[in-house]
mmCIF file of C-alpha atoms (C1' of nucleotides) in Angstrom:
data_model
loop_
_atom_site.group_PDB
_atom_site.id
_atom_site.type_symbol
_atom_site.label_atom_id
_atom_site.label_comp_id
_atom_site.label_asym_id
_atom_site.label_seq_id
_atom_site.Cartn_x
_atom_site.Cartn_y
_atom_site.Cartn_z
ATOM 1 C CA MET A 1 27.835 20.521 42.790
ATOM 2 C CA LYS A 2 27.329 22.965 39.967
ATOM 3 C CA LYS A 3 28.544 20.382 37.462
ATOM 4 C CA ALA A 4 26.175 17.830 38.962
ATOM 5 C CA ALA A 5 23.274 20.223 38.490
ATOM 6 C CA GLU A 6 24.281 20.736 34.858
ATOM 7 C CA LEU A 7 24.363 17.007 34.162
ATOM 8 C CA PHE A 8 21.131 16.286 36.021
ATOM 9 C CA HIS A 9 19.657 19.152 34.040
ATOM 10 C CA THR A 10 20.687 17.939 30.593
ATOM 11 C CA LYS A 11 20.542 14.174 31.063
ATOM 12 C CA GLY A 12 18.277 13.718 34.054
ATOM 13 C CA TYR A 13 19.263 12.327 37.435
ATOM 14 C CA THR A 14 18.836 8.631 36.692
ATOM 15 C CA ALA A 15 20.572 8.853 33.324
ATOM 16 C CA THR A 16 23.595 10.639 34.790
ATOM 17 C CA THR A 17 26.291 8.245 35.974
ATOM 18 C CA MET A 18 28.950 8.826 38.553
ATOM 19 C CA ARG A 19 31.536 8.100 35.856
ATOM 20 C CA GLU A 20 30.246 10.956 33.714
ATOM 21 C CA LEU A 21 30.113 13.266 36.664
ATOM 22 C CA ALA A 22 33.668 12.297 37.611
ATOM 23 C CA GLN A 23 34.849 12.944 34.076
ATOM 24 C CA VAL A 24 33.558 16.502 33.908
ATOM 25 C CA VAL A 25 35.348 17.351 37.139
ATOM 26 C CA GLY A 26 38.520 15.520 36.035
ATOM 27 C CA LEU A 27 38.492 12.602 38.467
ATOM 28 C CA GLU A 28 37.773 8.894 38.542
ATOM 29 C CA ALA A 29 34.334 7.891 39.759
ATOM 30 C CA SER A 30 35.594 6.396 42.986
ATOM 31 C CA SER A 31 37.384 9.604 43.920
ATOM 32 C CA LEU A 32 34.073 11.422 44.133
ATOM 33 C CA TYR A 33 33.260 9.465 47.247
ATOM 34 C CA SER A 34 35.958 11.349 49.121
ATOM 35 C CA HIS A 35 33.798 14.445 48.634
ATOM 36 C CA ILE A 36 30.269 13.128 48.784
ATOM 37 C CA LYS A 37 28.558 10.229 50.467
ATOM 38 C CA SER A 38 26.366 9.133 47.569
ATOM 39 C CA LYS A 39 24.843 10.209 44.284
ATOM 40 C CA GLU A 40 21.568 10.935 45.987
ATOM 41 C CA GLU A 41 23.275 13.351 48.351
ATOM 42 C CA LEU A 42 23.762 15.654 45.363
ATOM 43 C CA LEU A 43 20.092 15.416 44.431
ATOM 44 C CA ILE A 44 19.020 16.053 48.010
ATOM 45 C CA HIS A 45 21.197 19.128 48.242
ATOM 46 C CA LEU A 46 19.932 20.595 44.975
ATOM 47 C CA CYS A 47 16.271 19.968 45.752
ATOM 48 C CA PHE A 48 16.281 21.335 49.269
ATOM 49 C CA THR A 49 18.481 24.330 48.509
ATOM 50 C CA ASN A 50 15.954 25.475 45.927
ATOM 51 C CA ALA A 51 13.006 24.610 48.125
ATOM 52 C CA LYS A 52 14.455 26.921 50.749
ATOM 53 C CA LYS A 53 14.871 29.771 48.281
ATOM 54 C CA PHE A 54 11.221 29.496 47.340
ATOM 55 C CA SER A 55 10.052 29.238 50.936
ATOM 56 C CA ASP A 56 12.120 32.274 51.918
ATOM 57 C CA GLY A 57 10.550 34.180 49.050
ATOM 58 C CA ILE A 58 6.994 33.522 50.082
ATOM 59 C CA GLU A 59 7.817 34.379 53.674
ATOM 60 C CA GLU A 60 9.164 37.724 52.565
ATOM 61 C CA ALA A 61 6.059 38.330 50.440
ATOM 62 C CA GLU A 62 3.814 37.577 53.405
ATOM 63 C CA LYS A 63 5.655 40.093 55.559
ATOM 64 C CA GLN A 64 5.398 42.896 53.042
ATOM 65 C CA ASP A 65 2.911 45.626 53.801
ATOM 66 C CA SER A 66 1.662 45.878 50.228
ATOM 67 C CA SER A 67 -1.230 45.037 47.947
ATOM 68 C CA VAL A 68 -1.813 41.483 46.815
ATOM 69 C CA CYS A 69 -0.800 42.405 43.280
ATOM 70 C CA GLU A 70 2.470 43.807 44.541
ATOM 71 C CA LYS A 71 3.096 40.642 46.526
ATOM 72 C CA ILE A 72 2.483 38.496 43.481
ATOM 73 C CA GLU A 73 4.678 40.690 41.329
ATOM 74 C CA PHE A 74 7.405 40.388 43.946
ATOM 75 C CA LEU A 75 7.098 36.589 43.901
ATOM 76 C CA LEU A 76 7.217 36.436 40.117
ATOM 77 C CA ASN A 77 10.264 38.681 40.053
ATOM 78 C CA GLN A 78 12.010 36.725 42.695
ATOM 79 C CA GLN A 79 11.382 33.384 41.035
ATOM 80 C CA ILE A 80 12.504 34.651 37.654
ATOM 81 C CA LYS A 81 15.667 35.894 39.333
ATOM 82 C CA ILE A 82 16.339 32.489 40.879
ATOM 83 C CA ALA A 83 15.691 30.782 37.543
ATOM 84 C CA LEU A 84 18.110 33.057 35.718
ATOM 85 C CA GLU A 85 20.842 32.906 38.316
ATOM 86 C CA ASP A 86 20.955 29.127 38.453
ATOM 87 C CA GLY A 87 18.833 27.576 35.728
ATOM 88 C CA THR A 88 20.196 24.050 35.879
ATOM 89 C CA SER A 89 19.488 23.910 39.560
ATOM 90 C CA VAL A 90 15.880 24.912 38.954
ATOM 91 C CA THR A 91 15.438 22.079 36.462
ATOM 92 C CA VAL A 92 16.518 19.584 39.068
ATOM 93 C CA PHE A 93 14.154 21.150 41.569
ATOM 94 C CA ASP A 94 11.276 21.127 39.088
ATOM 95 C CA ASP A 95 11.731 17.777 37.414
ATOM 96 C CA GLU A 96 14.097 15.469 39.283
ATOM 97 C CA TRP A 97 12.762 15.642 42.858
ATOM 98 C CA LYS A 98 10.698 12.532 42.141
ATOM 99 C CA HIS A 99 13.850 10.432 42.376
ATOM 100 C CA LEU A 100 14.365 11.344 46.007
ATOM 101 C CA SER A 101 13.998 8.357 48.306
ATOM 102 C CA GLU A 102 12.245 8.409 51.656
ATOM 103 C CA PRO A 103 12.244 10.205 53.986
ATOM 104 C CA TYR A 104 13.517 13.002 51.746
ATOM 105 C CA LEU A 105 10.698 12.630 49.235
ATOM 106 C CA SER A 106 7.968 13.130 51.843
ATOM 107 C CA SER A 107 9.849 16.009 53.383
ATOM 108 C CA PHE A 108 10.254 17.707 50.026
ATOM 109 C CA LEU A 109 6.594 17.274 49.113
ATOM 110 C CA GLN A 110 5.610 18.690 52.476
ATOM 111 C CA ILE A 111 7.653 21.821 51.875
ATOM 112 C CA ARG A 112 6.211 22.237 48.414
ATOM 113 C CA LYS A 113 2.695 21.726 49.683
ATOM 114 C CA ASP A 114 3.248 24.347 52.370
ATOM 115 C CA TYR A 115 4.570 26.789 49.788
ATOM 116 C CA GLN A 116 1.514 26.312 47.596
ATOM 117 C CA ARG A 117 -0.818 26.619 50.561
ATOM 118 C CA ARG A 118 0.648 30.005 51.434
ATOM 119 C CA PHE A 119 0.596 31.144 47.823
ATOM 120 C CA LEU A 120 -3.066 30.126 47.587
ATOM 121 C CA LYS A 121 -3.816 32.116 50.710
ATOM 122 C CA ILE A 122 -2.392 35.275 49.184
ATOM 123 C CA ILE A 123 -4.422 34.759 46.030
ATOM 124 C CA THR A 124 -7.627 33.983 47.923
ATOM 125 C CA HIS A 125 -7.112 37.145 49.930
ATOM 126 C CA GLY A 126 -6.702 39.074 46.679
ATOM 127 C CA ILE A 127 -9.986 37.751 45.352
ATOM 128 C CA GLU A 128 -11.800 38.650 48.577
ATOM 129 C CA LYS A 129 -10.424 42.197 48.465
ATOM 130 C CA LYS A 130 -11.549 42.335 44.813
ATOM 131 C CA GLU A 131 -8.013 42.993 43.681
ATOM 132 C CA LEU A 132 -8.096 39.842 41.579
ATOM 133 C CA ILE A 133 -10.687 38.396 39.235
ATOM 134 C CA ASP A 134 -12.981 35.754 40.643
ATOM 135 C CA ILE A 135 -11.434 32.613 39.211
ATOM 136 C CA SER A 136 -10.560 29.464 41.185
ATOM 137 C CA PRO A 137 -7.449 30.356 43.265
ATOM 138 C CA SER A 138 -5.993 26.992 42.371
ATOM 139 C CA ILE A 139 -6.251 27.718 38.650
ATOM 140 C CA ILE A 140 -4.699 31.140 39.139
ATOM 141 C CA MET A 141 -1.827 29.800 41.219
ATOM 142 C CA ASN A 142 -0.967 26.950 38.891
ATOM 143 C CA THR A 143 -1.117 29.231 35.879
ATOM 144 C CA LEU A 144 1.121 31.742 37.640
ATOM 145 C CA ILE A 145 3.723 29.222 38.736
ATOM 146 C CA SER A 146 3.788 27.473 35.372
ATOM 147 C CA SER A 147 3.897 30.578 33.254
ATOM 148 C CA ILE A 148 7.499 31.291 34.215
ATOM 149 C CA ARG A 149 8.684 27.698 34.077
ATOM 150 C CA TRP A 150 10.576 28.230 30.858
ATOM 151 C CA VAL A 151 12.818 31.132 31.853
ATOM 152 C CA HIS A 152 15.617 28.901 33.108
ATOM 153 C CA LEU A 153 15.739 27.146 29.742
ATOM 154 C CA LYS A 154 16.398 30.324 27.772
ATOM 155 C CA PRO A 155 19.472 32.002 29.213
ATOM 156 C CA GLU A 156 20.036 33.587 25.798
ATOM 157 C CA LEU A 157 16.852 35.627 26.223
ATOM 158 C CA LEU A 158 18.340 37.089 29.367
ATOM 159 C CA LYS A 159 21.228 38.560 27.409
ATOM 160 C CA GLN A 160 18.919 39.999 24.766
ATOM 161 C CA THR A 161 16.315 41.422 27.058
ATOM 162 C CA GLY A 162 17.930 41.924 30.440
ATOM 163 C CA MET A 163 16.516 40.493 33.606
ATOM 164 C CA GLN A 164 14.675 43.634 34.635
ATOM 165 C CA ASP A 165 12.808 43.942 31.353
ATOM 166 C CA LEU A 166 12.153 40.229 31.013
ATOM 167 C CA SER A 167 10.697 40.155 34.467
ATOM 168 C CA LYS A 168 8.618 43.240 33.787
ATOM 169 C CA ASP A 169 7.199 41.836 30.538
ATOM 170 C CA ILE A 170 6.179 38.529 32.046
ATOM 171 C CA SER A 171 4.686 40.211 35.091
ATOM 172 C CA GLN A 172 2.706 42.492 32.838
ATOM 173 C CA ILE A 173 1.198 39.606 30.879
ATOM 174 C CA ILE A 174 0.257 37.616 33.932
ATOM 175 C CA LEU A 175 -0.807 40.421 36.250
ATOM 176 C CA THR A 176 -2.947 42.136 33.638
ATOM 177 C CA GLY A 177 -4.696 38.822 33.161
ATOM 178 C CA ILE A 178 -5.643 38.362 36.791
ATOM 179 C CA LYS A 179 -6.234 41.943 37.937
ATOM 180 C CA LYS A 180 -9.776 43.059 38.453
ATOM 181 C CA MET B 1 1.316 1.510 25.738
ATOM 182 C CA LYS B 2 -0.950 3.331 28.144
ATOM 183 C CA LYS B 3 0.680 1.569 31.089
ATOM 184 C CA ALA B 4 4.097 2.504 29.737
ATOM 185 C CA ALA B 5 3.057 6.144 29.595
ATOM 186 C CA GLU B 6 1.865 5.966 33.183
ATOM 187 C CA LEU B 7 5.137 4.527 34.399
ATOM 188 C CA PHE B 8 7.284 6.898 32.367
ATOM 189 C CA HIS B 9 5.105 9.652 33.781
ATOM 190 C CA THR B 10 5.475 8.728 37.448
ATOM 191 C CA LYS B 11 9.004 7.322 37.482
ATOM 192 C CA GLY B 12 10.587 8.784 34.390
ATOM 193 C CA TYR B 13 11.768 6.863 31.350
ATOM 194 C CA THR B 14 15.225 5.891 32.575
ATOM 195 C CA ALA B 15 14.021 4.890 36.019
ATOM 196 C CA THR B 16 11.303 2.628 34.615
ATOM 197 C CA THR B 17 12.506 -0.929 34.034
ATOM 198 C CA MET B 18 11.122 -3.473 31.626
ATOM 199 C CA ARG B 19 10.528 -5.753 34.591
ATOM 200 C CA GLU B 20 8.272 -3.154 36.246
ATOM 201 C CA LEU B 21 6.448 -2.545 33.017
ATOM 202 C CA ALA B 22 5.966 -6.276 32.550
ATOM 203 C CA GLN B 23 4.586 -6.590 36.050
ATOM 204 C CA VAL B 24 1.855 -3.989 35.597
ATOM 205 C CA VAL B 25 0.636 -5.740 32.474
ATOM 206 C CA GLY B 26 0.902 -9.161 34.104
ATOM 207 C CA LEU B 27 3.761 -10.645 32.124
ATOM 208 C CA GLU B 28 7.430 -11.476 32.478
ATOM 209 C CA ALA B 29 9.875 -8.948 31.094
ATOM 210 C CA SER B 30 11.008 -11.139 28.250
ATOM 211 C CA SER B 31 7.435 -11.614 27.041
ATOM 212 C CA LEU B 32 7.176 -7.916 26.278
ATOM 213 C CA TYR B 33 9.561 -8.389 23.403
ATOM 214 C CA SER B 34 6.926 -10.353 21.523
ATOM 215 C CA HIS B 35 4.950 -7.115 21.382
ATOM 216 C CA ILE B 36 7.611 -4.445 21.085
ATOM 217 C CA LYS B 37 11.093 -4.298 19.677
ATOM 218 C CA SER B 38 12.712 -2.293 22.470
ATOM 219 C CA LYS B 39 12.062 -0.014 25.407
ATOM 220 C CA GLU B 40 12.883 3.002 23.316
ATOM 221 C CA GLU B 41 10.204 2.061 20.817
ATOM 222 C CA LEU B 42 7.653 2.950 23.491
ATOM 223 C CA LEU B 43 9.258 6.320 24.104
ATOM 224 C CA ILE B 44 9.452 7.031 20.386
ATOM 225 C CA HIS B 45 5.787 6.233 19.921
ATOM 226 C CA LEU B 46 4.679 8.443 22.815
ATOM 227 C CA CYS B 47 6.806 11.405 21.803
ATOM 228 C CA PHE B 48 5.900 11.421 18.137
ATOM 229 C CA THR B 49 2.204 10.721 18.667
ATOM 230 C CA ASN B 50 1.949 13.834 20.804
ATOM 231 C CA ALA B 51 4.144 15.853 18.496
ATOM 232 C CA LYS B 52 1.708 15.079 15.695
ATOM 233 C CA LYS B 53 -1.276 16.185 17.783
ATOM 234 C CA PHE B 54 0.385 19.528 18.399
ATOM 235 C CA SER B 55 1.416 19.965 14.779
ATOM 236 C CA ASP B 56 -2.073 19.161 13.581
ATOM 237 C CA GLY B 57 -3.428 21.738 15.994
ATOM 238 C CA ILE B 58 -1.275 24.554 14.746
ATOM 239 C CA GLU B 59 -2.056 23.642 11.154
ATOM 240 C CA GLU B 60 -5.737 23.917 11.897
ATOM 241 C CA ALA B 61 -5.214 27.274 13.601
ATOM 242 C CA GLU B 62 -3.336 28.582 10.585
ATOM 243 C CA LYS B 63 -6.172 27.609 8.279
ATOM 244 C CA GLN B 64 -8.844 29.308 10.336
ATOM 245 C CA ASP B 65 -10.221 32.538 8.981
ATOM 246 C CA SER B 66 -10.264 34.260 12.349
ATOM 247 C CA SER B 67 -8.535 36.891 14.449
ATOM 248 C CA VAL B 68 -5.164 36.168 16.027
ATOM 249 C CA CYS B 69 -6.750 36.120 19.460
ATOM 250 C CA GLU B 70 -9.243 33.523 18.319
ATOM 251 C CA LYS B 71 -6.459 31.417 16.867
ATOM 252 C CA ILE B 72 -4.547 31.565 20.121
ATOM 253 C CA GLU B 73 -7.624 30.740 22.118
ATOM 254 C CA PHE B 74 -8.225 27.780 19.848
ATOM 255 C CA LEU B 75 -4.662 26.555 20.408
ATOM 256 C CA LEU B 76 -4.922 26.931 24.170
ATOM 257 C CA ASN B 77 -8.216 25.066 24.201
ATOM 258 C CA GLN B 78 -6.925 22.325 22.023
ATOM 259 C CA GLN B 79 -3.778 21.799 24.089
ATOM 260 C CA ILE B 80 -5.711 21.770 27.328
ATOM 261 C CA LYS B 81 -7.982 19.151 25.803
ATOM 262 C CA ILE B 82 -5.022 16.978 24.822
ATOM 263 C CA ALA B 83 -3.524 17.363 28.291
ATOM 264 C CA LEU B 84 -6.753 16.322 29.997
ATOM 265 C CA GLU B 85 -7.487 13.415 27.711
ATOM 266 C CA ASP B 86 -4.101 11.789 28.137
ATOM 267 C CA GLY B 87 -2.055 13.482 30.843
ATOM 268 C CA THR B 88 0.610 10.850 31.322
ATOM 269 C CA SER B 89 1.358 10.906 27.636
ATOM 270 C CA VAL B 90 1.862 14.662 27.756
ATOM 271 C CA THR B 91 4.380 14.307 30.584
ATOM 272 C CA VAL B 92 6.454 11.967 28.468
ATOM 273 C CA PHE B 93 6.229 14.364 25.548
ATOM 274 C CA ASP B 94 7.189 17.332 27.721
ATOM 275 C CA ASP B 95 9.904 15.827 29.891
ATOM 276 C CA GLU B 96 11.202 12.514 28.596
ATOM 277 C CA TRP B 97 11.918 13.268 24.945
ATOM 278 C CA LYS B 98 15.509 14.019 25.884
ATOM 279 C CA HIS B 99 16.153 10.311 26.258
ATOM 280 C CA LEU B 100 15.456 9.688 22.588
ATOM 281 C CA SER B 101 18.530 8.533 20.715
ATOM 282 C CA GLU B 102 19.495 9.654 17.256
ATOM 283 C CA PRO B 103 18.092 10.018 14.702
ATOM 284 C CA TYR B 104 14.826 10.294 16.624
ATOM 285 C CA LEU B 105 16.077 13.058 18.873
ATOM 286 C CA SER B 106 16.983 15.356 15.991
ATOM 287 C CA SER B 107 13.742 14.566 14.226
ATOM 288 C CA PHE B 108 11.714 15.348 17.340
ATOM 289 C CA LEU B 109 13.530 18.624 17.964
ATOM 290 C CA GLN B 110 12.962 19.590 14.350
ATOM 291 C CA ILE B 111 9.219 19.062 14.679
ATOM 292 C CA ARG B 112 9.115 21.035 17.903
ATOM 293 C CA LYS B 113 11.155 23.851 16.399
ATOM 294 C CA ASP B 114 8.800 23.992 13.437
ATOM 295 C CA TYR B 115 5.804 24.128 15.748
ATOM 296 C CA GLN B 116 7.284 27.034 17.691
ATOM 297 C CA ARG B 117 8.245 28.845 14.499
ATOM 298 C CA ARG B 118 4.651 28.716 13.304
ATOM 299 C CA PHE B 119 3.304 29.748 16.692
ATOM 300 C CA LEU B 120 5.712 32.690 16.756
ATOM 301 C CA LYS B 121 4.506 33.712 13.295
ATOM 302 C CA ILE B 122 0.911 33.886 14.508
ATOM 303 C CA ILE B 123 1.943 35.978 17.494
ATOM 304 C CA THR B 124 4.126 38.307 15.452
ATOM 305 C CA HIS B 125 1.241 38.814 13.075
ATOM 306 C CA GLY B 126 -0.985 39.662 16.035
ATOM 307 C CA ILE B 127 1.433 42.314 17.219
ATOM 308 C CA GLU B 128 1.666 43.852 13.754
ATOM 309 C CA LYS B 129 -2.111 44.019 13.488
ATOM 310 C CA LYS B 130 -2.115 45.612 16.948
ATOM 311 C CA GLU B 131 -4.282 42.835 18.303
ATOM 312 C CA LEU B 132 -1.572 41.949 20.823
ATOM 313 C CA ILE B 133 0.576 44.073 23.098
ATOM 314 C CA ASP B 134 4.057 44.889 21.875
ATOM 315 C CA ILE B 135 6.148 42.447 23.874
ATOM 316 C CA SER B 136 8.805 40.126 22.453
ATOM 317 C CA PRO B 137 6.924 37.362 20.586
ATOM 318 C CA SER B 138 9.286 34.839 22.071
ATOM 319 C CA ILE B 139 8.390 35.888 25.611
ATOM 320 C CA ILE B 140 4.687 35.767 24.779
ATOM 321 C CA MET B 141 4.913 32.343 23.186
ATOM 322 C CA ASN B 142 6.935 30.761 25.966
ATOM 323 C CA THR B 143 4.636 32.229 28.593
ATOM 324 C CA LEU B 144 1.596 30.945 26.720
ATOM 325 C CA ILE B 145 2.916 27.443 26.226
ATOM 326 C CA SER B 146 4.155 27.156 29.793
ATOM 327 C CA SER B 147 1.091 28.585 31.454
ATOM 328 C CA ILE B 148 -0.953 25.468 30.726
ATOM 329 C CA ARG B 149 1.809 22.971 31.478
ATOM 330 C CA TRP B 150 0.256 21.949 34.761
ATOM 331 C CA VAL B 151 -3.196 20.913 33.569
ATOM 332 C CA HIS B 152 -2.195 17.316 32.936
ATOM 333 C CA LEU B 153 -0.977 16.994 36.512
ATOM 334 C CA LYS B 154 -4.321 17.931 38.056
ATOM 335 C CA PRO B 155 -6.972 15.600 36.677
ATOM 336 C CA GLU B 156 -8.958 16.212 39.868
ATOM 337 C CA LEU B 157 -9.459 19.847 38.865
ATOM 338 C CA LEU B 158 -11.107 18.647 35.700
ATOM 339 C CA LYS B 159 -13.790 16.868 37.678
ATOM 340 C CA GLN B 160 -14.409 19.915 39.872
ATOM 341 C CA THR B 161 -14.417 22.515 37.152
ATOM 342 C CA GLY B 162 -15.217 20.760 33.921
ATOM 343 C CA MET B 163 -13.036 21.027 30.872
ATOM 344 C CA GLN B 164 -15.023 23.780 29.230
ATOM 345 C CA ASP B 165 -14.863 26.078 32.248
ATOM 346 C CA LEU B 166 -11.250 25.243 33.061
ATOM 347 C CA SER B 167 -10.253 26.047 29.528
ATOM 348 C CA LYS B 168 -12.263 29.255 29.555
ATOM 349 C CA ASP B 169 -10.720 30.441 32.835
ATOM 350 C CA ILE B 170 -7.156 29.840 31.733
ATOM 351 C CA SER B 171 -7.777 31.434 28.357
ATOM 352 C CA GLN B 172 -9.251 34.444 30.057
ATOM 353 C CA ILE B 173 -6.193 34.960 32.257
ATOM 354 C CA ILE B 174 -3.709 34.584 29.441
ATOM 355 C CA LEU B 175 -5.614 36.325 26.666
ATOM 356 C CA THR B 176 -6.525 39.334 28.786
ATOM 357 C CA GLY B 177 -2.833 39.653 29.564
ATOM 358 C CA ILE B 178 -1.693 39.824 25.968
ATOM 359 C CA LYS B 179 -4.599 41.623 24.283
ATOM 360 C CA LYS B 180 -4.120 45.223 23.306
ATOM 361 C "C1'" DG C 1 42.560 12.611 48.085
ATOM 362 C "C1'" DT C 2 43.315 9.959 44.157
ATOM 363 C "C1'" DC C 3 43.979 5.921 42.022
ATOM 364 C "C1'" DT C 4 43.127 0.629 40.372
ATOM 365 C "C1'" DA C 5 40.504 -3.224 41.125
ATOM 366 C "C1'" DT C 6 36.452 -5.222 42.107
ATOM 367 C "C1'" DA C 7 32.265 -6.419 44.684
ATOM 368 C "C1'" DA C 8 27.337 -6.700 44.422
ATOM 369 C "C1'" DC C 9 23.685 -5.751 41.808
ATOM 370 C "C1'" DT C 10 20.491 -4.120 38.013
ATOM 371 C "C1'" DT C 11 19.840 -3.142 33.358
ATOM 372 C "C1'" DG C 12 17.840 -4.211 28.379
ATOM 373 C "C1'" DA C 13 17.608 -7.843 25.556
ATOM 374 C "C1'" DT C 14 18.037 -12.836 23.626
ATOM 375 C "C1'" DA C 15 17.755 -18.161 23.254
ATOM 376 C "C1'" DG C 16 15.145 -21.846 23.264
ATOM 377 C "C1'" DA C 17 11.660 -25.056 25.557
ATOM 378 C "C1'" DC C 18 6.682 -25.453 25.617
ATOM 379 C "C1'" DG D 1 3.033 -15.698 22.989
ATOM 380 C "C1'" DT D 2 4.736 -16.818 27.324
ATOM 381 C "C1'" DC D 3 7.840 -18.755 30.096
ATOM 382 C "C1'" DT D 4 12.798 -19.845 32.519
ATOM 383 C "C1'" DA D 5 17.428 -19.129 32.158
ATOM 384 C "C1'" DT D 6 20.933 -16.352 30.958
ATOM 385 C "C1'" DC D 7 24.068 -12.945 28.785
ATOM 386 C "C1'" DA D 8 26.791 -8.829 28.260
ATOM 387 C "C1'" DA D 9 27.102 -4.462 29.754
ATOM 388 C "C1'" DG D 10 26.587 -0.969 32.914
ATOM 389 C "C1'" DT D 11 25.331 0.686 37.672
ATOM 390 C "C1'" DT D 12 26.670 2.619 42.597
ATOM 391 C "C1'" DA D 13 29.741 2.044 45.908
ATOM 392 C "C1'" DT D 14 33.775 0.059 48.616
ATOM 393 C "C1'" DA D 15 38.693 -1.749 49.710
ATOM 394 C "C1'" DG D 16 43.141 -0.869 49.951
ATOM 395 C "C1'" DA D 17 47.681 0.684 47.790
ATOM 396 C "C1'" DC D 18 50.098 5.022 47.230
#
DNA sequence: GTCTATAACTTGATAGAC
DNA sequence: GTCTATCAAGTTATAGAC
């Protein structure tokens, strides 16, 4: 599974063949089918495992008895942590979900939509409480989510900077920019 | 070419077949080869056309006799403009370049590396002049570049907000976060 | 569980008539 | 330039021996 994520990450899902995947785990392609049902099963697992991590994160943020800024900082931290712990998996989640077939595709999009809806709600609440600047919540959310979508591609920065500091620096940039 | 970008954008380069591409332009697959030499030729064109736009942008920023913050704001604006004018093309540039074969792959990566080197130089200069906060230039640059990597996926926001305002809002968030 | 062999199909690209 | 027909290679997945 981890090897699959690495290949999907570097080559993309469609461009990765079962033969290649078999080779990196030291088997013939046909032998893989004793362990998995299909190639797509791997993609499904990777996409939904990450979707769950993100959903769990936002649920935890919602429960917290804290300011909106603290909630957002928590979410940023948590997502940076996920990206650094399993970067290849995050790539698949970010970029390769589109190759899911139905009904998995619709299900995945539904989960993602729900996540964004809840994130938007937190931001909107922050604007109402005048914790955040009065900019379109949608613009703020997309900028927030995107701004950390490079961390998983730079594992070498983690070693230089350390996760705690990296997370703190990014949070500082983004939070300063949206605080009122 | 525009139709190719759209398909590569929605399905990905590998998952897009010549037969599909032919269908959307109302031809048979074989007829495409009277117009192009190969499937990869399309990918090459899309990747390098966008690479040139970005390189031209940074060259212009370097020439400007302005503060570092103004240069960065110019770059953000310019990249948002590119993303809104031709979103599907930007997706290919961002995500599908990895399917380039040699020597195009190396050439593309070289151009991108050069772009980032020059962007880093501007940021480093800004930190030295105490225009920007003292955070790792690499973290600042990656956060900057990533933070707008969603604009091309939301053309509907353009109609609501207008490019000028959208660009101004995003710049405000990011620039406030890195200004000293 | 792993292998070899292969089925069933899709891929990018070409040949040659019109 | 566009078509039909086709090729050679590569794809996921299965069958059946060990």
